[in-house]
């Protein structure tokens, strides 16, 4: 990670209790900080002189009836400026500018002598604030009862939210006024497998809002390390959000030791929704990369022996018999095979052949290891050992076969949420991966957390996830953790965290379907903290065609699925459907083959939460561009200019779009492909349907003969 420009200017002053203002580099965002007459820390935020966050209190309630909420005096404030440009190991863009002005307010609680500092970083697209606790005699170990960070809203904004829950984010979003969150809470919950709800006005972050005068506000957190994940709980009458941390098994919200600090609490703001999507504020608030040699970290396009299990056609388990002895003592070849085990040698080879023929990097195989038959229905400490294959999965031969065909296998570790069991086996499991040449693992945390009482998003588990990532780095292994805590930009510091699920993924299209606007909300919410392994690429929407006993319908069109490879940014992208479904639509599949997974530049062309997201991305190291436009809950007339193309170059574009007859329910497989010449002057009008979209590949012409027979695309090729 190279630093180009660094400039730090610092000013310090000893102050009496008066309001301090800090402005962003261009002055459009400002934050005011002061102590109330009773010594409570209070901040507010403005955007172009308009109030975004009304005066809001900051502080903590601690175990043992003490608090860090009031009675503070201001010891000192200091300001500084920072401007640096850094290169991510992988990403949406080649270079990221980190430019902010900072205010550090150093506070002391008069009655206890305890010190607590608040640091603000103000950017042109928002701000971050965090609490810092210096090393001190009067505060060494402390237990948090609750963090009380307020975000006082200025009006009854529209919000795109999912219910607060300590254990799952796999919800459909609800769009409502803030004052209606409790009204819609039950219906928001009912469509999902809820785990641990706590309040009818609790929501998860990143929370996207829009004011009546068209300002987009987004609240999330950055750099969640050794701390519990923040939810927001709304005081519906006063429209004030307050932080609500995930508790531990005893109900406490954090065990801290000074010196320490909280994660950043972030607020993005813009009058242009595209700027919310293009923001790098959350990555910027994370520490620079801590992995010295990153040469082994590579974006991955993959297929999987997976969708057939998710749809219920195949099984993860080799057998339906329960072993009568402990798993590692069990001779699996003595158990009766159930005949539906997908991870068998022949089937895996079939997928390897297809994935390698079409240029994929990897093939994920789930259900390769013993324990699945024992896990279903059982919540217990010891289920998986992560090293013993079922008898019909020849780990050595299959890896050799894959390598001989130029691809790798991707490891799968379903932990069954027994995190201690996973930690006990981790080293051996990673060594097995090294031995056979796996360099990436999809891990998962399905079910209630073990040890009992801990939650998926608590401090204890957050430390577990990071432990797995840092141990994996020692083995040069990339991690894609499902059901783990929602990302907060840690992939900047640990770029081997190549993906997370941590939201409602494509799998729900096989569990009954998702709302049509889902993937036009996720870029504003879940993707703010880091890439999602959304697993797009479904070409057969009628799931009963795969498994006659599954009547689910994927509420999307084929063109919509192609668009997601651009709009749902991830360095890890799956083509999730079965090879036989792709074989029926090879011309559309071509886009999945062509689209890269790493970029030099990204330009958001159109965006509105719930409605549409259109982005153009430039492939890493080439002059090729790829455009994706995803449509939400209403048809969209997209109008884009290709003025981002080089003026002196010619390009061949292939547009994959909905047709006028496409319908996500009744005719989802109707699409149109148009190929022609484009340049920087080309303007395109493309109409899409609800849950539809389009994708465009734009290849630089290297040899004039490629242009033969192709016409210049007119401004409206697709009606
Ligand atoms: C849930 C994950 O999201 C899914 O991808 C995986 O196949 C199952 N858990 C089993 O681990
Ligand atoms: Ca999941």
XYZ file of C-alpha atoms in Angstrom, residues 279-636:
358
model
C -18.030 7.046 -0.862
C -14.852 5.515 0.572
C -15.311 7.056 4.006
C -15.750 3.732 5.781
C -12.636 2.195 4.222
C -10.722 5.381 4.988
C -11.612 5.153 8.666
C -10.000 1.726 8.855
C -6.295 1.138 9.482
C -3.976 0.647 6.488
C -3.183 -2.889 5.374
C -1.455 -4.957 8.060
C -0.493 -7.814 5.735
C 2.990 -7.210 4.394
C 3.054 -9.507 1.378
C -0.318 -9.321 -0.342
C 0.794 -10.880 -3.628
C -1.200 -14.047 -2.870
C -4.498 -12.187 -2.427
C -6.377 -12.449 -5.715
C -9.988 -11.701 -6.641
C -11.933 -14.843 -7.494
C -14.693 -15.726 -9.946
C -16.151 -19.064 -9.009
C -18.868 -21.646 -9.467
C -20.085 -24.089 -6.849
C -21.517 -27.466 -6.080
C -24.038 -25.516 -4.073
C -27.277 -24.338 -5.732
C -28.404 -27.926 -6.100
C -28.297 -28.286 -2.299
C -29.830 -24.864 -1.615
C -32.766 -25.698 -3.901
C -33.140 -29.080 -2.191
C -32.252 -31.198 -5.219
C -29.118 -32.569 -3.618
C -27.910 -32.935 -0.038
C -24.847 -31.852 1.907
C -25.008 -35.153 3.767
C -23.680 -38.413 2.402
C -26.039 -40.463 4.558
C -29.235 -40.123 6.535
C -28.017 -42.531 9.192
C -26.755 -41.090 12.430
C -23.358 -42.461 13.407
C -23.610 -44.337 16.697
C -20.037 -43.454 17.648
C -18.196 -40.139 17.705
C -17.690 -38.836 14.196
C -13.935 -39.219 14.076
C -14.255 -42.847 15.191
C -16.981 -43.620 12.696
C -16.359 -45.642 9.557
C -18.540 -43.730 7.126
C -18.303 -46.345 4.427
C -20.353 -48.614 6.731
C -23.259 -46.104 6.696
C -25.940 -46.290 4.044
C -25.511 -43.574 1.353
C -28.650 -41.483 0.841
C -28.153 -41.305 -2.938
C -28.463 -37.500 -3.093
C -24.994 -36.464 -1.901
C -23.898 -33.711 -4.315
C -20.208 -33.571 -3.366
C -19.399 -36.904 -4.967
C -16.403 -37.446 -7.231
C -18.328 -37.727 -10.500
C -20.535 -34.713 -9.917
C -17.619 -32.574 -8.723
C -15.647 -33.498 -11.848
C -18.600 -32.474 -14.005
C -18.545 -29.027 -12.380
C -14.737 -28.800 -12.631
C -14.970 -29.491 -16.359
C -17.604 -26.804 -16.877
C -15.941 -24.185 -14.655
C -12.540 -24.680 -16.248
C -13.911 -24.692 -19.789
C -15.501 -21.296 -19.146
C -12.547 -19.638 -17.476
C -13.547 -19.597 -13.810
C -10.863 -19.426 -11.127
C -12.394 -21.716 -8.550
C -15.090 -24.222 -7.692
C -16.688 -24.252 -4.230
C -17.764 -27.625 -2.906
C -20.024 -27.823 0.116
C -20.907 -31.030 1.911
C -17.490 -32.602 1.288
C -16.756 -33.309 4.940
C -18.274 -35.551 7.601
C -20.725 -34.221 10.158
C -23.663 -32.886 8.123
C -25.874 -35.856 8.958
C -25.139 -35.259 12.628
C -25.632 -31.492 12.562
C -29.101 -31.115 11.108
C -31.446 -30.653 14.040
C -28.657 -30.816 16.590
C -27.053 -27.861 18.270
C -23.988 -29.128 19.993
C -20.415 -28.261 20.598
C -18.706 -30.881 18.453
C -20.114 -31.443 14.977
C -17.471 -30.904 12.319
C -13.742 -31.606 12.255
C -13.146 -29.755 8.945
C -10.582 -32.308 7.762
C -12.301 -35.637 7.091
C -13.941 -36.083 3.679
C -16.959 -38.309 3.088
C -16.024 -41.634 1.438
C -17.226 -40.539 -2.016
C -15.135 -37.330 -2.040
C -11.503 -38.024 -2.941
C -9.889 -34.794 -1.793
C -6.471 -35.545 -3.268
C -7.669 -36.731 -6.634
C -10.212 -33.949 -7.063
C -7.715 -31.225 -6.247
C -5.221 -32.716 -8.662
C -7.895 -32.982 -11.323
C -8.938 -29.341 -10.790
C -5.323 -28.113 -10.884
C -4.667 -30.084 -14.053
C -7.539 -28.112 -15.589
C -6.247 -24.758 -14.392
C -8.674 -24.103 -11.542
C -8.636 -24.479 -7.763
C -11.208 -25.899 -5.420
C -12.673 -23.579 -2.793
C -12.862 -24.909 0.758
C -16.053 -24.834 2.806
C -16.212 -24.710 6.610
C -19.703 -24.694 8.040
C -18.945 -24.104 11.716
C -22.547 -24.777 12.849
C -21.926 -21.674 14.999
C -19.830 -23.783 17.329
C -17.053 -21.269 17.299
C -14.867 -22.867 19.995
C -14.943 -26.162 18.116
C -13.878 -24.296 14.976
C -11.044 -22.539 16.778
C -9.814 -25.887 18.129
C -9.630 -27.301 14.602
C -8.619 -24.173 12.738
C -4.888 -24.748 12.443
C -5.314 -28.310 11.247
C -8.066 -27.257 8.848
C -5.935 -24.505 7.299
C -2.973 -26.901 7.054
C -5.110 -29.358 5.141
C -5.970 -26.545 2.748
C -2.302 -25.699 2.255
C -1.513 -29.359 1.656
C -4.011 -29.712 -1.185
C -3.638 -26.240 -2.685
C -6.822 -24.485 -1.563
C -6.289 -20.737 -1.085
C -9.792 -19.608 -0.132
C -12.447 -20.705 2.311
C -16.125 -19.960 2.594
C -17.001 -20.264 6.265
C -20.457 -20.147 7.807
C -22.174 -19.644 11.149
C -25.657 -21.114 10.842
C -27.732 -21.572 14.015
C -27.612 -20.304 17.559
C -24.206 -19.374 18.796
C -22.165 -21.695 20.943
C -21.051 -21.024 23.666
C -24.699 -20.527 24.668
C -25.775 -16.968 25.223
C -23.212 -15.386 22.931
C -24.492 -13.721 19.795
C -23.236 -13.553 16.217
C -22.631 -9.805 16.539
C -21.175 -9.621 20.053
C -17.639 -8.600 20.996
C -16.635 -12.209 21.667
C -17.660 -13.382 18.196
C -16.232 -10.306 16.496
C -12.898 -11.273 17.993
C -13.409 -14.811 16.716
C -14.025 -13.668 13.123
C -10.893 -11.537 13.183
C -8.883 -14.380 14.708
C -9.904 -16.619 11.785
C -8.897 -13.913 9.283
C -5.485 -13.254 10.826
C -4.730 -16.970 11.263
C -5.796 -17.540 7.654
C -3.378 -14.838 6.491
C -0.528 -16.802 8.070
C -1.514 -19.653 5.734
C -2.058 -17.340 2.738
C -5.752 -18.124 2.797
C -8.578 -15.772 1.771
C -11.757 -15.822 3.877
C -15.386 -15.361 2.847
C -17.435 -15.643 6.053
C -21.189 -16.114 5.841
C -23.499 -15.194 8.737
C -20.606 -13.292 10.323
C -20.990 -9.746 11.600
C -21.739 -7.128 8.941
C -18.549 -5.683 7.517
C -17.236 -2.291 8.594
C -14.370 -1.772 6.151
C -11.906 -4.149 7.819
C -10.991 -5.510 4.382
C -8.720 -2.462 4.026
C -6.628 -3.677 6.958
C -7.004 -7.390 6.188
C -7.587 -7.704 2.438
C -7.658 -11.497 2.716
C -11.186 -10.873 4.031
C -12.314 -11.224 0.452
C -16.037 -11.339 1.145
C -18.880 -11.779 3.588
C -22.501 -12.662 3.219
C -24.051 -10.985 6.300
C -27.275 -10.063 4.524
C -30.074 -11.760 2.654
C -28.324 -13.394 -0.292
C -29.514 -15.108 -3.445
C -30.176 -18.285 -1.446
C -33.494 -16.725 -0.315
C -34.704 -16.860 -3.910
C -34.785 -20.618 -3.346
C -36.386 -20.246 0.101
C -39.526 -18.418 -1.082
C -38.165 -15.355 -2.893
C -37.030 -11.844 -2.013
C -38.543 -8.421 -2.633
C -37.928 -7.049 -6.097
C -36.048 -3.975 -4.872
C -33.586 -5.899 -2.703
C -30.447 -5.494 -4.801
C -31.101 -1.786 -5.337
C -31.062 -1.294 -1.551
C -28.076 -3.474 -0.645
C -25.457 -1.207 -2.310
C -26.660 1.604 -0.021
C -26.727 -0.526 3.114
C -24.882 -3.813 3.417
C -22.230 -2.977 0.814
C -21.131 0.204 2.582
C -18.947 -1.887 4.908
C -17.442 -4.227 2.340
C -18.139 -6.678 -0.442
C -20.903 -9.226 -0.307
C -20.803 -12.779 -1.576
C -24.316 -12.299 -2.935
C -23.969 -15.319 -5.291
C -25.829 -13.957 -8.352
C -26.291 -15.579 -11.738
C -29.630 -17.404 -11.458
C -30.932 -18.231 -14.953
C -33.714 -20.671 -13.966
C -36.183 -18.729 -11.836
C -38.700 -21.501 -11.529
C -37.031 -23.473 -8.763
C -39.421 -26.409 -9.163
C -37.662 -27.120 -12.469
C -34.591 -27.970 -10.379
C -36.401 -29.605 -7.469
C -40.080 -30.488 -8.084
C -40.717 -30.212 -4.352
C -39.584 -26.589 -4.174
C -42.140 -24.061 -5.406
C -39.997 -20.966 -4.845
C -39.594 -18.389 -7.560
C -36.536 -16.202 -8.004
C -38.015 -12.713 -8.443
C -35.539 -11.486 -11.047
C -34.869 -11.479 -14.789
C -31.793 -12.899 -16.501
C -30.628 -9.389 -17.462
C -31.017 -8.364 -13.813
C -28.765 -11.230 -12.757
C -26.072 -10.128 -15.220
C -26.224 -6.548 -13.970
C -25.364 -7.617 -10.419
C -21.792 -8.527 -11.407
C -21.274 -4.775 -11.717
C -23.724 -3.203 -9.277
C -23.040 -5.550 -6.329
C -19.329 -4.826 -6.086
C -17.262 -7.764 -4.881
C -13.798 -9.142 -5.635
C -15.414 -12.533 -5.135
C -18.222 -13.297 -7.561
C -20.072 -16.540 -8.034
C -22.014 -17.900 -10.956
C -24.478 -19.682 -8.726
C -26.757 -21.618 -11.070
C -26.272 -25.156 -12.339
C -24.116 -25.793 -15.448
C -27.135 -27.262 -17.251
C -29.057 -23.997 -16.755
C -26.206 -21.957 -18.205
C -25.928 -24.332 -21.139
C -29.426 -23.272 -22.216
C -28.433 -19.594 -22.431
C -24.808 -19.564 -23.503
C -25.103 -16.193 -25.252
C -26.177 -14.515 -21.993
C -23.659 -16.547 -19.989
C -20.966 -14.894 -22.110
C -21.300 -11.756 -19.983
C -20.527 -13.712 -16.800
C -17.491 -15.173 -18.554
C -16.310 -11.742 -19.683
C -16.944 -9.650 -16.573
C -13.845 -9.151 -14.414
C -13.695 -9.069 -10.605
C -11.176 -6.269 -10.086
C -11.339 -2.657 -11.229
C -9.276 0.460 -11.838
C -12.241 2.807 -11.790
C -15.950 2.911 -11.024
C -18.420 5.624 -11.983
C -21.925 5.566 -10.567
C -24.171 6.828 -13.367
C -27.635 6.571 -11.822
C -28.837 5.684 -8.333
C -31.938 5.807 -6.212
C -32.428 3.403 -3.292
C -35.093 0.812 -4.030
C -35.388 1.986 -7.661
C -32.178 1.604 -9.672
C -28.397 1.530 -9.541
C -26.282 1.970 -12.685
C -22.501 1.811 -12.586
C -19.690 1.740 -15.136
C -16.467 0.039 -14.110
C -13.113 -0.099 -15.836
C -11.398 -3.460 -15.773
C -8.100 -3.583 -13.873
C -5.150 -3.123 -16.204
C -7.150 -2.842 -19.466
C -9.221 -0.271 -21.360
C -12.371 -2.382 -21.184
C -15.473 -1.186 -19.370
C -18.478 -3.007 -17.963
C -21.781 -1.387 -17.127
C -24.469 -2.832 -14.885
C -27.903 -1.381 -14.249
C -30.139 -3.061 -11.706
C -33.817 -2.181 -11.527
C -35.841 -2.300 -8.309
C -39.551 -2.167 -7.657
C -40.633 -0.234 -10.794
C -39.648 -0.257 -14.477
C -36.813 2.132 -15.290
